[in-house]
Amino acid sequence: MKRLLFLTSNNLATNPRLVKELRLAENQFECTVFSFDFSNWSDPLDEKLRSSLANVVFNRLSASKKPLFTWLLSSVIEKAAKILYPLSRRSMLLNAFGHSKRSFLLWVVLKWHKPTYDLVIAHNLASLYPAYIFAKKNKIPFAFDVEDYHPGEKIVDDFENERSRRIFLMKQLLPAAAYISYASPLIGEETLKLIKNLNRSSSILVNNSFSTKEFAPPVDKYSSKLHFVWFSQHIAAGRGLEHIIPALYKFKDSVQITLIGKLNSTFFKSYLQTYSDILDIQEPKPQSELHKQLGAYDVGLAFESGAADFNRDICLTNKMFAYVQAGLFVIATNTKGQTLFLKQNPWCGMLTGVTSTELNKALKELIAQKQEIRKNARSRFENGKTLAWENEEEKLLNLWKVI
């Protein structure tokens, strides 16, 4: 039986793509994972996910200040790499460790990791360099999942240098990968544009969709109000809620909104509290529970902001697929990624801009079409099966078996 090593700089609760790969692989391959503990809201969800993957061996590193020595050492290494970076911009080690201290932590633990594997699969940019070094040392292939277009993500500090580090790591290391997978057509397009010598035949689109088994058929709805839903890891500023919540509030007699995620108290007090009479705010929940629950709603909110960063403009989030597979009607902002998706799948929803005029027009249309939206829920649910994970997993299985 082939042995697969998975690396991530996150945990399972914040990396649903990795969870799907592990569920696919655990009964056909021997699987080992290196991931991180964050000592935050995600830990209980992460523990449940790990418990559900009984055939997978987990090695967990700490991303928190415990143990203090490890945190201090990795922080000093990251800071030193950033300081030295301008002196040696082509140093792979400085680029990797300056990008993230978790890259250093993975690199250290893998230096002393003895088991042999047939393939290393890295998720998240901080795991790319450790995967490359480990694979090279042990003369085995490695792969990388480009879930996000990392040079186009929002960078808060040291923008020019950090963006250069990300571009350098991708350009230098990805051509050596046995394959790369990407999470949206436009992320793949941009990655191939960036890396001219990347092997296109070993670059595959793996959509952020889910197994059909995770969703229940939509329930009949009789409420006089059109019920909207939005979910994310965090309910906080900068996630599109600032646009849609005030627009929905103008129709408060006709709508209800459920928000699912870890609530930022400052955001609630300074912003959401004003609209609390139409809001139902729920804590984060396991993916399986969330997906079963989605069928109780009418409309899913996919409010990505293309202005936030380039990655947000071209990505396709897992919430888009979750809404569609649950049979919800989707109202999505007109980012490039979502515009392309709805052009290819016009049956599942509509696009809108984010100006007050555009949102008012879209919401009026939705409220007027409430009965039609509910009537077509089962049809959308069945159509959503064409986008399911079952259609994506074969691509990965075929690669894992032949590499």
mmCIF file of C-alpha atoms in Angstrom:
data_model
loop_
_atom_site.group_PDB
_atom_site.id
_atom_site.type_symbol
_atom_site.label_atom_id
_atom_site.label_comp_id
_atom_site.label_asym_id
_atom_site.label_seq_id
_atom_site.Cartn_x
_atom_site.Cartn_y
_atom_site.Cartn_z
ATOM 1 C CA MET A 1 0.000 0.000 0.000
ATOM 2 C CA LYS A 2 1.354 3.426 -0.977
ATOM 3 C CA ARG A 3 2.229 5.856 1.802
ATOM 4 C CA LEU A 4 1.174 9.506 1.533
ATOM 5 C CA LEU A 5 2.470 12.378 3.665
ATOM 6 C CA PHE A 6 0.227 15.465 3.921
ATOM 7 C CA LEU A 7 1.587 18.802 5.166
ATOM 8 C CA THR A 8 -0.379 21.894 6.135
ATOM 9 C CA SER A 9 0.394 25.102 8.013
ATOM 10 C CA ASN A 10 -3.215 25.127 9.263
ATOM 11 C CA ASN A 11 -5.365 22.585 11.101
ATOM 12 C CA LEU A 12 -8.161 20.438 9.692
ATOM 13 C CA ALA A 13 -10.917 22.776 10.877
ATOM 14 C CA THR A 14 -9.502 25.591 8.731
ATOM 15 C CA ASN A 15 -8.557 23.422 5.754
ATOM 16 C CA PRO A 16 -11.624 21.600 4.374
ATOM 17 C CA ARG A 17 -9.817 20.712 1.122
ATOM 18 C CA LEU A 18 -7.289 18.700 3.097
ATOM 19 C CA VAL A 19 -10.090 16.953 5.008
ATOM 20 C CA LYS A 20 -11.692 15.867 1.736
ATOM 21 C CA GLU A 21 -8.377 14.517 0.458
ATOM 22 C CA LEU A 22 -7.810 12.570 3.683
ATOM 23 C CA ARG A 23 -11.287 11.028 3.578
ATOM 24 C CA LEU A 24 -10.588 9.980 -0.003
ATOM 25 C CA ALA A 25 -7.151 8.566 0.767
ATOM 26 C CA GLU A 26 -7.447 6.962 4.200
ATOM 27 C CA ASN A 27 -8.891 3.624 3.057
ATOM 28 C CA GLN A 28 -6.670 3.212 0.011
ATOM 29 C CA PHE A 29 -3.336 4.556 1.229
ATOM 30 C CA GLU A 30 -1.365 4.833 4.457
ATOM 31 C CA CYS A 31 -1.753 8.499 5.425
ATOM 32 C CA THR A 32 0.294 10.676 7.779
ATOM 33 C CA VAL A 33 -0.409 14.362 8.454
ATOM 34 C CA PHE A 34 1.620 17.178 9.977
ATOM 35 C CA SER A 35 -0.664 20.043 11.042
ATOM 36 C CA PHE A 36 -0.888 22.783 13.672
ATOM 37 C CA ASP A 37 -2.788 23.446 16.896
ATOM 38 C CA PHE A 38 -3.940 27.053 17.348
ATOM 39 C CA SER A 39 -5.320 27.030 20.917
ATOM 40 C CA ASN A 40 -8.415 28.905 19.755
ATOM 41 C CA TRP A 41 -12.061 28.414 18.716
ATOM 42 C CA SER A 42 -11.088 25.906 16.001
ATOM 43 C CA ASP A 43 -9.569 23.311 18.358
ATOM 44 C CA PRO A 44 -12.828 21.450 19.251
ATOM 45 C CA LEU A 45 -13.802 21.222 15.564
ATOM 46 C CA ASP A 46 -10.308 20.069 14.681
ATOM 47 C CA GLU A 47 -10.423 17.358 17.342
ATOM 48 C CA LYS A 48 -13.738 16.037 15.991
ATOM 49 C CA LEU A 49 -12.341 15.890 12.478
ATOM 50 C CA ARG A 50 -9.220 14.065 13.588
ATOM 51 C CA SER A 51 -11.339 11.568 15.549
ATOM 52 C CA SER A 52 -13.395 10.870 12.427
ATOM 53 C CA LEU A 53 -10.253 9.927 10.473
ATOM 54 C CA ALA A 54 -9.346 6.812 12.423
ATOM 55 C CA ASN A 55 -6.924 5.432 9.824
ATOM 56 C CA VAL A 56 -4.817 8.588 9.600
ATOM 57 C CA VAL A 57 -1.706 9.248 11.713
ATOM 58 C CA PHE A 58 -1.572 12.847 12.970
ATOM 59 C CA ASN A 59 1.491 14.787 14.108
ATOM 60 C CA ARG A 60 0.553 18.158 15.578
ATOM 61 C CA LEU A 61 2.791 21.170 15.988
ATOM 62 C CA SER A 62 1.987 24.211 18.088
ATOM 63 C CA ALA A 63 1.225 27.553 16.434
ATOM 64 C CA SER A 64 0.634 29.210 19.828
ATOM 65 C CA LYS A 65 3.009 30.474 22.526
ATOM 66 C CA LYS A 66 3.119 27.076 24.201
ATOM 67 C CA PRO A 67 5.792 25.814 24.435
ATOM 68 C CA LEU A 68 7.301 29.273 24.826
ATOM 69 C CA PHE A 69 10.815 28.326 23.667
ATOM 70 C CA THR A 70 9.586 26.931 20.330
ATOM 71 C CA TRP A 71 7.431 29.990 19.720
ATOM 72 C CA LEU A 72 10.288 32.368 20.589
ATOM 73 C CA LEU A 73 12.798 30.499 18.435
ATOM 74 C CA SER A 74 10.518 30.362 15.400
ATOM 75 C CA SER A 75 9.595 34.039 15.841
ATOM 76 C CA VAL A 76 13.282 35.050 15.986
ATOM 77 C CA ILE A 77 14.050 32.934 12.893
ATOM 78 C CA GLU A 78 11.188 34.549 10.944
ATOM 79 C CA LYS A 79 12.258 38.056 11.984
ATOM 80 C CA ALA A 80 15.908 37.380 11.138
ATOM 81 C CA ALA A 81 14.949 35.961 7.736
ATOM 82 C CA LYS A 82 12.978 39.125 6.961
ATOM 83 C CA ILE A 83 15.887 41.356 8.000
ATOM 84 C CA LEU A 84 18.414 39.374 5.946
ATOM 85 C CA TYR A 85 16.105 38.918 2.960
ATOM 86 C CA PRO A 86 17.132 42.130 1.088
ATOM 87 C CA LEU A 87 20.757 40.893 1.181
ATOM 88 C CA SER A 88 19.950 37.584 -0.492
ATOM 89 C CA ARG A 89 16.642 37.675 -2.299
ATOM 90 C CA ARG A 90 17.310 34.389 -4.082
ATOM 91 C CA SER A 91 17.871 32.380 -0.910
ATOM 92 C CA MET A 92 15.130 29.757 -0.770
ATOM 93 C CA LEU A 93 15.553 29.402 2.980
ATOM 94 C CA LEU A 94 15.223 33.151 3.652
ATOM 95 C CA ASN A 95 12.200 33.382 1.373
ATOM 96 C CA ALA A 96 10.474 30.454 3.112
ATOM 97 C CA PHE A 97 11.255 31.351 6.718
ATOM 98 C CA GLY A 98 10.630 35.055 6.091
ATOM 99 C CA HIS A 99 7.220 34.130 4.697
ATOM 100 C CA SER A 100 6.149 32.154 7.764
ATOM 101 C CA LYS A 101 7.583 30.781 10.990
ATOM 102 C CA ARG A 102 5.442 27.682 10.423
ATOM 103 C CA SER A 103 7.577 26.902 7.388
ATOM 104 C CA PHE A 104 10.566 26.787 9.734
ATOM 105 C CA LEU A 105 8.718 24.601 12.259
ATOM 106 C CA LEU A 106 7.701 22.083 9.588
ATOM 107 C CA TRP A 107 11.218 22.084 8.129
ATOM 108 C CA VAL A 108 12.768 21.341 11.542
ATOM 109 C CA VAL A 109 10.425 18.488 12.467
ATOM 110 C CA LEU A 110 10.764 16.881 9.024
ATOM 111 C CA LYS A 111 14.577 16.930 9.280
ATOM 112 C CA TRP A 112 14.284 14.294 11.994
ATOM 113 C CA HIS A 113 11.288 12.439 10.576
ATOM 114 C CA LYS A 114 12.470 8.993 9.478
ATOM 115 C CA PRO A 115 9.530 7.116 7.843
ATOM 116 C CA THR A 116 9.583 6.827 4.070
ATOM 117 C CA TYR A 117 6.721 7.821 1.786
ATOM 118 C CA ASP A 118 5.741 7.508 -1.861
ATOM 119 C CA LEU A 119 4.345 11.038 -2.217
ATOM 120 C CA VAL A 120 4.288 14.302 -0.222
ATOM 121 C CA ILE A 121 1.238 16.562 -0.662
ATOM 122 C CA ALA A 122 1.504 20.130 0.627
ATOM 123 C CA HIS A 123 -1.380 22.458 1.446
ATOM 124 C CA ASN A 124 -0.801 26.194 2.097
ATOM 125 C CA LEU A 125 2.268 28.103 0.975
ATOM 126 C CA ALA A 126 4.148 27.780 4.291
ATOM 127 C CA SER A 127 4.318 23.998 3.763
ATOM 128 C CA LEU A 128 5.715 24.200 0.201
ATOM 129 C CA TYR A 129 9.412 24.616 1.045
ATOM 130 C CA PRO A 130 9.426 21.901 3.759
ATOM 131 C CA ALA A 131 7.659 19.540 1.329
ATOM 132 C CA TYR A 132 10.196 20.285 -1.412
ATOM 133 C CA ILE A 133 13.216 19.770 0.873
ATOM 134 C CA PHE A 134 11.844 16.562 2.416
ATOM 135 C CA ALA A 135 10.940 15.132 -0.990
ATOM 136 C CA LYS A 136 14.339 16.033 -2.468
ATOM 137 C CA LYS A 137 16.222 14.529 0.486
ATOM 138 C CA ASN A 138 14.247 11.275 0.278
ATOM 139 C CA LYS A 139 14.111 11.179 -3.538
ATOM 140 C CA ILE A 140 10.320 11.063 -3.706
ATOM 141 C CA PRO A 141 7.789 13.221 -5.605
ATOM 142 C CA PHE A 142 5.807 16.038 -4.030
ATOM 143 C CA ALA A 143 2.617 17.875 -5.009
ATOM 144 C CA PHE A 144 1.075 21.200 -4.040
ATOM 145 C CA ASP A 145 -2.515 22.392 -3.748
ATOM 146 C CA VAL A 146 -2.936 26.005 -4.907
ATOM 147 C CA GLU A 147 -6.164 26.695 -3.053
ATOM 148 C CA ASP A 148 -5.485 30.434 -3.185
ATOM 149 C CA TYR A 149 -3.416 32.585 -5.499
ATOM 150 C CA HIS A 150 -0.907 33.525 -2.811
ATOM 151 C CA PRO A 151 0.795 36.536 -4.464
ATOM 152 C CA GLY A 152 -2.671 38.073 -4.858
ATOM 153 C CA GLU A 153 -3.796 37.615 -1.252
ATOM 154 C CA LYS A 154 -4.098 40.565 1.108
ATOM 155 C CA ILE A 155 -0.707 41.324 2.658
ATOM 156 C CA VAL A 156 -0.792 43.631 5.661
ATOM 157 C CA ASP A 157 2.911 44.110 6.460
ATOM 158 C CA ASP A 158 5.986 44.524 4.247
ATOM 159 C CA PHE A 159 3.874 44.202 1.097
ATOM 160 C CA GLU A 160 6.507 44.364 -1.660
ATOM 161 C CA ASN A 161 8.970 42.006 0.018
ATOM 162 C CA GLU A 162 6.313 39.513 1.099
ATOM 163 C CA ARG A 163 4.724 39.432 -2.339
ATOM 164 C CA SER A 164 8.194 38.890 -3.866
ATOM 165 C CA ARG A 165 8.823 36.020 -1.436
ATOM 166 C CA ARG A 166 5.586 34.318 -2.440
ATOM 167 C CA ILE A 167 6.284 34.713 -6.161
ATOM 168 C CA PHE A 168 9.836 33.426 -5.727
ATOM 169 C CA LEU A 169 8.770 30.314 -3.796
ATOM 170 C CA MET A 170 6.113 29.432 -6.349
ATOM 171 C CA LYS A 171 8.349 30.065 -9.365
ATOM 172 C CA GLN A 172 11.296 28.156 -7.952
ATOM 173 C CA LEU A 173 9.545 25.172 -6.394
ATOM 174 C CA LEU A 174 6.343 24.422 -8.295
ATOM 175 C CA PRO A 175 8.054 23.382 -11.563
ATOM 176 C CA ALA A 176 9.585 20.507 -9.573
ATOM 177 C CA ALA A 177 6.170 19.277 -8.351
ATOM 178 C CA ALA A 178 4.763 16.008 -9.669
ATOM 179 C CA TYR A 179 1.451 17.842 -9.986
ATOM 180 C CA ILE A 180 -0.318 20.942 -8.751
ATOM 181 C CA SER A 181 -4.041 21.218 -8.097
ATOM 182 C CA TYR A 182 -5.879 24.527 -8.053
ATOM 183 C CA ALA A 183 -9.238 25.547 -6.620
ATOM 184 C CA SER A 184 -10.729 27.678 -9.387
ATOM 185 C CA PRO A 185 -10.207 28.033 -13.147
ATOM 186 C CA LEU A 186 -8.870 31.572 -12.781
ATOM 187 C CA ILE A 187 -6.434 30.642 -9.985
ATOM 188 C CA GLY A 188 -5.082 27.979 -12.318
ATOM 189 C CA GLU A 189 -4.863 30.463 -15.169
ATOM 190 C CA GLU A 190 -2.937 33.002 -13.070
ATOM 191 C CA THR A 191 -0.587 30.323 -11.699
ATOM 192 C CA LEU A 192 0.239 29.119 -15.203
ATOM 193 C CA LYS A 193 0.792 32.715 -16.313
ATOM 194 C CA LEU A 194 3.175 33.300 -13.403
ATOM 195 C CA ILE A 195 5.192 30.116 -13.888
ATOM 196 C CA LYS A 196 5.998 29.782 -17.568
ATOM 197 C CA ASN A 197 7.847 26.460 -17.234
ATOM 198 C CA LEU A 198 5.082 24.701 -15.295
ATOM 199 C CA ASN A 199 3.923 21.421 -16.806
ATOM 200 C CA ARG A 200 0.345 22.140 -17.873
ATOM 201 C CA SER A 201 -0.493 18.452 -18.248
ATOM 202 C CA SER A 202 0.198 17.912 -14.542
ATOM 203 C CA SER A 203 -1.891 20.898 -13.431
ATOM 204 C CA ILE A 204 -5.482 20.033 -12.563
ATOM 205 C CA LEU A 205 -8.597 21.865 -11.450
ATOM 206 C CA VAL A 206 -10.051 20.388 -8.259
ATOM 207 C CA ASN A 207 -13.197 22.297 -7.344
ATOM 208 C CA ASN A 208 -14.008 23.223 -3.739
ATOM 209 C CA SER A 209 -17.140 21.074 -3.787
ATOM 210 C CA PHE A 210 -18.333 18.442 -1.309
ATOM 211 C CA SER A 211 -19.718 14.926 -1.263
ATOM 212 C CA THR A 212 -23.418 14.640 -2.058
ATOM 213 C CA LYS A 213 -23.739 12.523 1.114
ATOM 214 C CA GLU A 214 -23.195 15.621 3.245
ATOM 215 C CA PHE A 215 -26.400 17.346 2.088
ATOM 216 C CA ALA A 216 -30.035 16.651 2.811
ATOM 217 C CA PRO A 217 -32.770 17.501 0.272
ATOM 218 C CA PRO A 218 -34.261 20.983 0.806
ATOM 219 C CA VAL A 219 -37.205 21.117 3.213
ATOM 220 C CA ASP A 220 -40.480 22.764 2.308
ATOM 221 C CA LYS A 221 -40.625 26.336 3.572
ATOM 222 C CA TYR A 222 -43.739 28.274 4.541
ATOM 223 C CA SER A 223 -42.362 31.352 6.303
ATOM 224 C CA SER A 224 -43.570 34.695 5.027
ATOM 225 C CA LYS A 225 -39.967 35.895 5.120
ATOM 226 C CA LEU A 226 -37.248 34.976 2.632
ATOM 227 C CA HIS A 227 -34.481 33.365 4.706
ATOM 228 C CA PHE A 228 -30.870 34.237 3.826
ATOM 229 C CA VAL A 229 -27.780 32.462 5.186
ATOM 230 C CA TRP A 230 -24.071 33.285 5.299
ATOM 231 C CA PHE A 231 -21.257 31.327 6.934
ATOM 232 C CA SER A 232 -17.538 31.664 7.407
ATOM 233 C CA GLN A 233 -14.899 30.855 10.001
ATOM 234 C CA HIS A 234 -15.263 34.371 11.402
ATOM 235 C CA ILE A 235 -18.106 36.895 11.459
ATOM 236 C CA ALA A 236 -16.017 40.038 11.158
ATOM 237 C CA ALA A 237 -15.327 43.157 9.117
ATOM 238 C CA GLY A 238 -14.059 42.923 5.548
ATOM 239 C CA ARG A 239 -16.134 39.907 4.512
ATOM 240 C CA GLY A 240 -18.869 41.636 2.540
ATOM 241 C CA LEU A 241 -21.355 41.869 5.406
ATOM 242 C CA GLU A 242 -20.986 45.644 5.524
ATOM 243 C CA HIS A 243 -22.573 45.784 2.065
ATOM 244 C CA ILE A 244 -25.391 43.274 2.327
ATOM 245 C CA ILE A 245 -26.682 43.636 5.912
ATOM 246 C CA PRO A 246 -27.776 47.313 5.592
ATOM 247 C CA ALA A 247 -29.337 46.534 2.197
ATOM 248 C CA LEU A 248 -31.290 43.612 3.660
ATOM 249 C CA TYR A 249 -32.390 45.713 6.626
ATOM 250 C CA LYS A 250 -34.345 47.980 4.297
ATOM 251 C CA PHE A 251 -36.561 44.936 3.665
ATOM 252 C CA LYS A 252 -36.669 43.807 7.291
ATOM 253 C CA ASP A 253 -40.361 42.913 7.161
ATOM 254 C CA SER A 254 -39.674 40.480 4.317
ATOM 255 C CA VAL A 255 -36.315 38.900 5.195
ATOM 256 C CA GLN A 256 -34.453 36.998 7.891
ATOM 257 C CA ILE A 257 -30.666 36.419 7.982
ATOM 258 C CA THR A 258 -28.664 33.683 9.697
ATOM 259 C CA LEU A 259 -24.918 34.214 10.172
ATOM 260 C CA ILE A 260 -22.808 31.202 11.177
ATOM 261 C CA GLY A 261 -19.246 31.627 12.433
ATOM 262 C CA LYS A 262 -17.097 32.869 15.293
ATOM 263 C CA LEU A 263 -18.467 36.314 16.120
ATOM 264 C CA ASN A 264 -16.011 39.171 16.499
ATOM 265 C CA SER A 265 -17.406 41.089 19.479
ATOM 266 C CA THR A 266 -15.999 44.414 18.318
ATOM 267 C CA PHE A 267 -17.647 44.014 14.913
ATOM 268 C CA PHE A 268 -20.939 43.144 16.570
ATOM 269 C CA LYS A 269 -20.916 46.133 18.934
ATOM 270 C CA SER A 270 -19.744 48.629 16.344
ATOM 271 C CA TYR A 271 -21.790 47.371 13.409
ATOM 272 C CA LEU A 272 -24.102 44.353 13.563
ATOM 273 C CA GLN A 273 -25.905 45.304 16.745
ATOM 274 C CA THR A 274 -27.808 47.998 14.851
ATOM 275 C CA TYR A 275 -29.430 45.307 12.693
ATOM 276 C CA SER A 276 -29.783 42.601 15.358
ATOM 277 C CA ASP A 277 -33.575 42.312 15.079
ATOM 278 C CA ILE A 278 -33.237 40.555 11.702
ATOM 279 C CA LEU A 279 -30.120 38.526 12.581
ATOM 280 C CA ASP A 280 -29.790 34.995 13.910
ATOM 281 C CA ILE A 281 -26.129 34.528 14.854
ATOM 282 C CA GLN A 282 -24.874 30.983 15.418
ATOM 283 C CA GLU A 283 -21.556 29.541 16.568
ATOM 284 C CA PRO A 284 -19.299 27.639 14.141
ATOM 285 C CA LYS A 285 -20.314 24.017 13.753
ATOM 286 C CA PRO A 286 -18.878 20.849 12.238
ATOM 287 C CA GLN A 287 -19.025 20.784 8.451
ATOM 288 C CA SER A 288 -21.358 17.776 8.401
ATOM 289 C CA GLU A 289 -23.865 19.546 10.648
ATOM 290 C CA LEU A 290 -23.607 22.823 8.749
ATOM 291 C CA HIS A 291 -24.227 21.191 5.372
ATOM 292 C CA LYS A 292 -27.285 19.305 6.604
ATOM 293 C CA GLN A 293 -28.656 22.558 8.050
ATOM 294 C CA LEU A 294 -28.261 24.608 4.863
ATOM 295 C CA GLY A 295 -31.333 23.036 3.245
ATOM 296 C CA ALA A 296 -33.507 24.920 5.722
ATOM 297 C CA TYR A 297 -32.711 28.276 4.071
ATOM 298 C CA ASP A 298 -33.778 29.945 0.835
ATOM 299 C CA VAL A 299 -30.837 32.053 -0.351
ATOM 300 C CA GLY A 300 -27.067 31.775 0.182
ATOM 301 C CA LEU A 301 -24.985 34.940 0.346
ATOM 302 C CA ALA A 302 -21.677 34.722 -1.562
ATOM 303 C CA PHE A 303 -20.385 38.222 -0.939
ATOM 304 C CA GLU A 304 -16.733 38.199 -1.913
ATOM 305 C CA SER A 305 -15.079 41.554 -2.459
ATOM 306 C CA GLY A 306 -12.952 41.771 -5.578
ATOM 307 C CA ALA A 307 -11.617 45.069 -4.271
ATOM 308 C CA ALA A 308 -10.287 43.390 -1.097
ATOM 309 C CA ASP A 309 -7.490 41.606 -2.948
ATOM 310 C CA PHE A 310 -6.817 39.950 -6.292
ATOM 311 C CA ASN A 311 -7.181 36.435 -4.899
ATOM 312 C CA ARG A 312 -10.723 37.202 -3.709
ATOM 313 C CA ASP A 313 -11.563 38.409 -7.203
ATOM 314 C CA ILE A 314 -10.577 35.130 -8.886
ATOM 315 C CA CYS A 315 -11.284 32.499 -6.236
ATOM 316 C CA LEU A 316 -14.313 30.248 -5.758
ATOM 317 C CA THR A 317 -14.982 29.674 -2.075
ATOM 318 C CA ASN A 318 -16.298 26.459 -0.597
ATOM 319 C CA LYS A 319 -19.422 28.316 0.554
ATOM 320 C CA MET A 320 -20.467 28.816 -3.074
ATOM 321 C CA PHE A 321 -20.409 25.055 -3.649
ATOM 322 C CA ALA A 322 -22.075 24.331 -0.299
ATOM 323 C CA TYR A 323 -24.986 26.658 -1.112
ATOM 324 C CA VAL A 324 -25.453 25.189 -4.574
ATOM 325 C CA GLN A 325 -25.211 21.575 -3.424
ATOM 326 C CA ALA A 326 -27.770 22.268 -0.677
ATOM 327 C CA GLY A 327 -30.234 23.538 -3.305
ATOM 328 C CA LEU A 328 -30.139 27.181 -2.228
ATOM 329 C CA PHE A 329 -30.511 30.063 -4.651
ATOM 330 C CA VAL A 330 -27.249 32.039 -4.587
ATOM 331 C CA ILE A 331 -26.843 35.783 -4.726
ATOM 332 C CA ALA A 332 -23.199 36.489 -5.488
ATOM 333 C CA THR A 333 -21.112 39.590 -5.952
ATOM 334 C CA ASN A 334 -19.725 40.039 -9.447
ATOM 335 C CA THR A 335 -16.120 39.045 -8.841
ATOM 336 C CA LYS A 336 -14.352 37.495 -11.821
ATOM 337 C CA GLY A 337 -14.418 34.022 -10.277
ATOM 338 C CA GLN A 338 -18.101 34.085 -9.337
ATOM 339 C CA THR A 339 -19.110 35.704 -12.629
ATOM 340 C CA LEU A 340 -17.468 32.854 -14.547
ATOM 341 C CA PHE A 341 -19.081 30.252 -12.268
ATOM 342 C CA LEU A 342 -22.594 31.648 -12.726
ATOM 343 C CA LYS A 343 -22.058 32.000 -16.457
ATOM 344 C CA GLN A 344 -21.277 28.273 -16.530
ATOM 345 C CA ASN A 345 -24.109 27.403 -14.080
ATOM 346 C CA PRO A 346 -26.857 30.016 -14.630
ATOM 347 C CA TRP A 347 -29.501 27.836 -12.936
ATOM 348 C CA CYS A 348 -28.074 28.287 -9.455
ATOM 349 C CA GLY A 349 -28.299 32.023 -8.801
ATOM 350 C CA MET A 350 -27.713 35.624 -9.769
ATOM 351 C CA LEU A 351 -24.980 38.254 -9.714
ATOM 352 C CA THR A 352 -25.098 41.690 -8.159
ATOM 353 C CA GLY A 353 -22.838 44.663 -7.693
ATOM 354 C CA VAL A 354 -22.308 46.132 -4.233
ATOM 355 C CA THR A 355 -23.677 49.649 -4.657
ATOM 356 C CA SER A 356 -26.854 50.500 -2.774
ATOM 357 C CA THR A 357 -28.799 50.802 -6.028
ATOM 358 C CA GLU A 358 -27.610 47.420 -7.321
ATOM 359 C CA LEU A 359 -28.336 45.642 -4.059
ATOM 360 C CA ASN A 360 -31.793 47.176 -3.685
ATOM 361 C CA LYS A 361 -32.705 46.077 -7.189
ATOM 362 C CA ALA A 362 -31.409 42.528 -6.653
ATOM 363 C CA LEU A 363 -33.131 42.087 -3.280
ATOM 364 C CA LYS A 364 -36.462 43.374 -4.591
ATOM 365 C CA GLU A 365 -36.237 40.839 -7.386
ATOM 366 C CA LEU A 366 -35.457 38.008 -4.970
ATOM 367 C CA ILE A 367 -38.281 38.852 -2.592
ATOM 368 C CA ALA A 368 -40.731 39.046 -5.500
ATOM 369 C CA GLN A 369 -39.549 35.601 -6.651
ATOM 370 C CA LYS A 370 -39.778 33.933 -3.225
ATOM 371 C CA GLN A 371 -42.270 31.259 -4.276
ATOM 372 C CA GLU A 372 -40.379 30.438 -7.461
ATOM 373 C CA ILE A 373 -37.098 30.200 -5.536
ATOM 374 C CA ARG A 374 -38.695 27.736 -3.126
ATOM 375 C CA LYS A 375 -40.421 25.797 -5.892
ATOM 376 C CA ASN A 376 -37.111 25.222 -7.724
ATOM 377 C CA ALA A 377 -35.067 24.233 -4.653
ATOM 378 C CA ARG A 378 -35.292 20.504 -5.351
ATOM 379 C CA SER A 379 -34.289 21.030 -8.996
ATOM 380 C CA ARG A 380 -31.227 23.056 -7.924
ATOM 381 C CA PHE A 381 -30.370 20.339 -5.389
ATOM 382 C CA GLU A 382 -30.356 17.701 -8.132
ATOM 383 C CA ASN A 383 -28.357 19.918 -10.502
ATOM 384 C CA GLY A 384 -25.842 20.521 -7.700
ATOM 385 C CA LYS A 385 -24.896 16.850 -7.798
ATOM 386 C CA THR A 386 -23.129 17.498 -11.117
ATOM 387 C CA LEU A 387 -20.650 19.676 -9.185
ATOM 388 C CA ALA A 388 -20.107 17.230 -6.304
ATOM 389 C CA TRP A 389 -16.800 16.072 -4.867
ATOM 390 C CA GLU A 390 -17.434 12.616 -6.313
ATOM 391 C CA ASN A 391 -16.687 14.158 -9.729
ATOM 392 C CA GLU A 392 -13.440 15.715 -8.482
ATOM 393 C CA GLU A 393 -11.944 12.921 -6.413
ATOM 394 C CA GLU A 394 -11.255 10.667 -9.400
ATOM 395 C CA LYS A 395 -8.761 13.223 -10.706
ATOM 396 C CA LEU A 396 -6.720 12.954 -7.510
ATOM 397 C CA LEU A 397 -7.038 9.191 -7.157
ATOM 398 C CA ASN A 398 -5.761 8.673 -10.681
ATOM 399 C CA LEU A 399 -2.717 10.844 -9.959
ATOM 400 C CA TRP A 400 -1.946 9.244 -6.587
ATOM 401 C CA LYS A 401 -2.041 5.774 -8.115
ATOM 402 C CA VAL A 402 0.312 6.477 -11.003
ATOM 403 C CA ILE A 403 2.864 8.791 -9.343
#
